[in-house]
XYZ file of C-alpha atoms in Angstrom:
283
model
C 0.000 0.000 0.000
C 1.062 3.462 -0.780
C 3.104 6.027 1.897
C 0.222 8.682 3.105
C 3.068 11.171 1.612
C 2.747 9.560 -1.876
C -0.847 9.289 -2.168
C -0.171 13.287 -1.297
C 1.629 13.637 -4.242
C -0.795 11.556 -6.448
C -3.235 13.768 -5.315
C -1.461 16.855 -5.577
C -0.474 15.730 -9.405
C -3.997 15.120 -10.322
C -5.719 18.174 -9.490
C -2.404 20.311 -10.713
C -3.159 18.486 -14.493
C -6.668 19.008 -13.779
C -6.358 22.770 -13.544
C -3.504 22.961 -15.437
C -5.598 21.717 -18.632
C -8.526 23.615 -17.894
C -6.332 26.760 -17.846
C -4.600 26.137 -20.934
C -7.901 25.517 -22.705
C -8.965 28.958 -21.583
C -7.964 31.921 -24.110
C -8.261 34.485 -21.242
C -6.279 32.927 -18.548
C -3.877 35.722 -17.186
C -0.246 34.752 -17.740
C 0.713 34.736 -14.180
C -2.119 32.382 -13.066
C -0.955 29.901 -15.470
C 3.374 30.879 -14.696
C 1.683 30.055 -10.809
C 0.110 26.332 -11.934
C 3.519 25.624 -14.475
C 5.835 26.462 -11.549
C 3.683 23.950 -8.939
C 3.552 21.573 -11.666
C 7.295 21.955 -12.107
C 8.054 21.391 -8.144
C 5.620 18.127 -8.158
C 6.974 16.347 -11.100
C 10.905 16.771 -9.278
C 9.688 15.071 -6.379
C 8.288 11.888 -9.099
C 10.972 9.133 -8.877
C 12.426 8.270 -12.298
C 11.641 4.956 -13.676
C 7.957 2.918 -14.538
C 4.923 5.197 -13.981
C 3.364 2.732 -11.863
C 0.262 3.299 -10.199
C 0.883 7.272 -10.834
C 0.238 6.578 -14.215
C -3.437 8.386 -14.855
C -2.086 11.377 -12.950
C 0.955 11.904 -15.282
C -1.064 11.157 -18.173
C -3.012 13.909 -17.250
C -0.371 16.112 -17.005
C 1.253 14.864 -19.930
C -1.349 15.302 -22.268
C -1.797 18.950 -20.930
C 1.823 19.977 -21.508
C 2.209 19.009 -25.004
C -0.660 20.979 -25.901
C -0.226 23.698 -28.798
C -1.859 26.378 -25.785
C 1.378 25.842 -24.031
C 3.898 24.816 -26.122
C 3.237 27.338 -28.814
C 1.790 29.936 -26.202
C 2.916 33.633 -27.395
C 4.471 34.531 -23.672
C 7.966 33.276 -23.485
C 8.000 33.056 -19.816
C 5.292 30.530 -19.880
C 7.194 28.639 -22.705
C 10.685 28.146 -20.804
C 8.587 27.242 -17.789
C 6.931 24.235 -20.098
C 10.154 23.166 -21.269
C 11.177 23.006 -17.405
C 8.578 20.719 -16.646
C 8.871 19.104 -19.848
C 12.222 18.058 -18.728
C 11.256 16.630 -15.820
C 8.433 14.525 -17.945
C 11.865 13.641 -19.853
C 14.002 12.675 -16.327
C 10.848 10.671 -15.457
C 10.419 8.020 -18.498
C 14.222 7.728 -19.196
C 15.886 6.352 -21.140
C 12.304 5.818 -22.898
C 10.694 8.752 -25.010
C 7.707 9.915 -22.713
C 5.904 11.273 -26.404
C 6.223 10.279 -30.064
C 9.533 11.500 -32.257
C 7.913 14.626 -33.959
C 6.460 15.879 -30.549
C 9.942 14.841 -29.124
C 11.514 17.183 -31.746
C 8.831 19.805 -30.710
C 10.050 19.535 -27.053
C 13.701 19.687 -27.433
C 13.284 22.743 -29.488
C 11.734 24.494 -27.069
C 14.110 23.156 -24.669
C 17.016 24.716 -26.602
C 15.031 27.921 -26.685
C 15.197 27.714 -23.001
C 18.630 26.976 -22.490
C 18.871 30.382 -24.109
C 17.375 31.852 -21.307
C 21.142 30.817 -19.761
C 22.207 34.313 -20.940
C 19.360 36.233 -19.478
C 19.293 38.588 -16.882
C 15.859 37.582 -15.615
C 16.225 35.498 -12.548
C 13.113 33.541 -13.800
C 14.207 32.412 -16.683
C 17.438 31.802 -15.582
C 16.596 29.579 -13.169
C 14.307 27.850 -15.274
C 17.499 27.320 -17.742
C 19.556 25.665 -14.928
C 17.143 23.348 -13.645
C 16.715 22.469 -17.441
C 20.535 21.883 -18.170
C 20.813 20.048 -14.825
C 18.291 17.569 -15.675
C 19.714 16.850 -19.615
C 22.981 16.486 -17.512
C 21.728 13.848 -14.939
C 19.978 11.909 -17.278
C 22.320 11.882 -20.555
C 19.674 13.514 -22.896
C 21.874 13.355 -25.721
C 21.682 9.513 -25.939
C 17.523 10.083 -26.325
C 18.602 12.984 -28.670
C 21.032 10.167 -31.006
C 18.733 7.765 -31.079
C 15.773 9.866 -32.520
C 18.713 11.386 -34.918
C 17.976 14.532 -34.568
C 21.681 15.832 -35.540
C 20.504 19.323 -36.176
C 19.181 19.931 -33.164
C 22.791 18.317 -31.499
C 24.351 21.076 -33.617
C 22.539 23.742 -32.612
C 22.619 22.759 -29.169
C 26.675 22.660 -29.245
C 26.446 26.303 -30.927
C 24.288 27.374 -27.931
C 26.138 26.293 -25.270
C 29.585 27.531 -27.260
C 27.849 30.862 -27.349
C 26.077 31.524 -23.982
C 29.662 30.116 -22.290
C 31.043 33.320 -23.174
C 29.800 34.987 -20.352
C 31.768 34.933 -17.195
C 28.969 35.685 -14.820
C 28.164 31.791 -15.368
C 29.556 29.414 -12.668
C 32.099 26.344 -13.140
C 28.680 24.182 -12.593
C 27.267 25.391 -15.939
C 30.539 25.203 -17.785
C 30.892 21.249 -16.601
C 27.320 20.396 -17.101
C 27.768 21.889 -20.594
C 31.488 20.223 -20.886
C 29.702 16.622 -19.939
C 26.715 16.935 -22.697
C 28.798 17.651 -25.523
C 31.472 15.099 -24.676
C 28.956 12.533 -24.054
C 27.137 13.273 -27.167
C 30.641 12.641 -29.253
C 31.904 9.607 -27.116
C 28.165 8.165 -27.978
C 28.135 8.560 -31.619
C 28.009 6.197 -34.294
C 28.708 8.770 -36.887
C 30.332 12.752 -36.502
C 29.005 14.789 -38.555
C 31.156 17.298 -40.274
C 28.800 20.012 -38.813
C 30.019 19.560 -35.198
C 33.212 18.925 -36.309
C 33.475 22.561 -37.830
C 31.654 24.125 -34.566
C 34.314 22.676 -32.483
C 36.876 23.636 -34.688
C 35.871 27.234 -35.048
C 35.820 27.580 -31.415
C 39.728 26.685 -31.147
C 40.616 28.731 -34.799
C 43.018 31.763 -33.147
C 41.752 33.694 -36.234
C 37.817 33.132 -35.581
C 37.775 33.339 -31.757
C 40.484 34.918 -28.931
C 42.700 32.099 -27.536
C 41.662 31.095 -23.746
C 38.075 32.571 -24.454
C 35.259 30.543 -22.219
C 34.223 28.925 -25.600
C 37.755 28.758 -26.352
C 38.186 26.799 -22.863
C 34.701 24.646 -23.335
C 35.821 23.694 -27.017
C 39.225 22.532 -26.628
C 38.670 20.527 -23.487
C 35.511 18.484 -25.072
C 38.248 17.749 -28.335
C 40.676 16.167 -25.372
C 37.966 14.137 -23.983
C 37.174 13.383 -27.134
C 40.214 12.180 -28.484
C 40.348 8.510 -29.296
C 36.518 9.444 -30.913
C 38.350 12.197 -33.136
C 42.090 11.553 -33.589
C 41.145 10.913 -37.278
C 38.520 12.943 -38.273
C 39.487 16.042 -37.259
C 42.766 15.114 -39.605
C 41.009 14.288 -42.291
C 38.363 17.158 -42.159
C 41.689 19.740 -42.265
C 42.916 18.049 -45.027
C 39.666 18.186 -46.865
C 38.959 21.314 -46.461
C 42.903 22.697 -47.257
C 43.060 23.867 -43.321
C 46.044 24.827 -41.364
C 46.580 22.833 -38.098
C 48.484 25.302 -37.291
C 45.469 27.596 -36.609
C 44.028 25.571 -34.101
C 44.501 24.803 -30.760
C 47.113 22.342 -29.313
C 44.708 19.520 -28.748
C 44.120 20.026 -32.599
C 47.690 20.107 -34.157
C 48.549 17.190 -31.965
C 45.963 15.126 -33.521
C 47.040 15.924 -37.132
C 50.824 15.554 -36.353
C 50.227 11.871 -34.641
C 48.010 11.237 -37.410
C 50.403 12.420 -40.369
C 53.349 10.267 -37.860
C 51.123 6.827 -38.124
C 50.427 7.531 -41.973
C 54.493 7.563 -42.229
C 55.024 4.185 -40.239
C 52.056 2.832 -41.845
C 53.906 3.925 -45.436
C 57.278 2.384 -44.398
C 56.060 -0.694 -43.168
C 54.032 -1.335 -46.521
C 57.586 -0.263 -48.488
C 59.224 -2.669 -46.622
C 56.460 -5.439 -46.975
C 56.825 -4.853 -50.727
C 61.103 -5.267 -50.628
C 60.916 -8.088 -48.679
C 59.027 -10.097 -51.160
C 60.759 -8.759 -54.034
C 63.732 -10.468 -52.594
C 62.066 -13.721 -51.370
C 61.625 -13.730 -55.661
């Protein structure tokens, strides 16, 4: 039988999806009576364990169905829309590793996450908090691997732009830096395929003539390439080469890579010369 404090919380769920849907259905509801539900709904999904739904099932449903509704997710106040995608990514803590909707409502949801994230260069306290809770979450729960397996490599790119852009600021602590620093490694080290697309974001981060050496997206760039290594040690090579690119313009972690890379081509070479001689003289 359940605790008296969860049948609280089933409770609590169930009339918070209740109102929360009957609000959202309502064309007049003032802004900040539906920022007061969102934020409730927000603190009652965190205390929701993650794993099977269980016997809280109906009341998440409810909820569920009420957040991925176009009167919230397309609502034209973007205070109401980060606070969505904050609750949205508890839905997404919740049902991991399993998608909690379908792939283009998925794709829906981490867009408007990414809008969010935005919010990580706002002044507003609001939506800056709303931003943090969201990183934290795609941190503790590896959101990239959800974001690989529905493929949706743009949306990886844009989020590495993001983060490389909204680093720059140095009001943001080391927590953000290393929650952003463990997404974007993960999502490389997780990979079946690189696109060329992250490769060059990376890379333009760490070019001394596109960005100042030591920048925070300098900093962010170069240390995800290290961690990265063994995933990269021959594309990033081989994208130089193809594109007639300097190593030399790059970061340390970057000309490293080539050189070793040009070294094993070498050894390679001179081992396949001498594989050749000594058969010509065994004839």
């Amino acid at each position: 039988m359940a605790s008296p404090g969860v049948l609280k919380l089933r409770k609590d769920l169930h009339d918070a999806g209740t109102k929360l849907t009957d609000l959202a259905s309502s064309a007049t509801t003032p802004v900040q009576e539906l920022l007061n539900v969102l934020d409730q709904v927000d603190g009652l999904l965190s205390k929701v364990e993650q794993g099977p739904f269980g016997f809280m099932e109906l009341e998440l449903y409810i909820l569920m169905k009420a957040l991925i509704s176009d009167q919230l997710m397309k609502h034209s106040n973007t205070d109401v829309k980060v606070s969505v995608a904050s609750c949205m990514s508890e839905i997404t803590r919740i049902c991991a590793p399993e998608a909690p909707y379908d792939n283009v409502e998925m794709k829906e949801i981490f867009q408007l996450k990414l809008m969010a994230l935005g919010k990580l260069s706002s002044e507003d306290p609001r939506s800056y908090s709303k931003a943090l809770h969201i990183l934290d979450n795609m941190t503790k729960v590896k959101a990239c691997l959800l974001m690989l397996d529905l493929k949706f490599d743009d949306l990886i790119s844009d989020m590495f732009k993001l983060f490389l852009s909204t680093i720059r600021s140095s009001s943001h602590s080391s927590d953000v830096f290393e929650q952003m620093e463990s997404i974007m490694t993960n999502t490389i080290r997780e990979s079946n395929v690189i696109s060329e697309d992250l490769l060059e974001i990376l890379l333009k981060s760490v070019n001394m003539r596109e960005e100042e050496v030591w920048s925070r997206p300098w900093m962010l760039a170069e240390i995800v390439l290290r961690n990265c290594t063994p995933e990269l040690q021959h594309l990033i090579p081989k994208f130089l080469r193809s594109r007639e690119l300097n190593y030399d313009d790059y970061c340390i972690t970057v000309a490293t890579m080539y050189l070793k890379f040009t070294e094993d081509e070498n050894e390679d070479s001179e081992m396949e010369i001498e594989s050749h001689g000594s058969c010509s003289g065994a004839e």
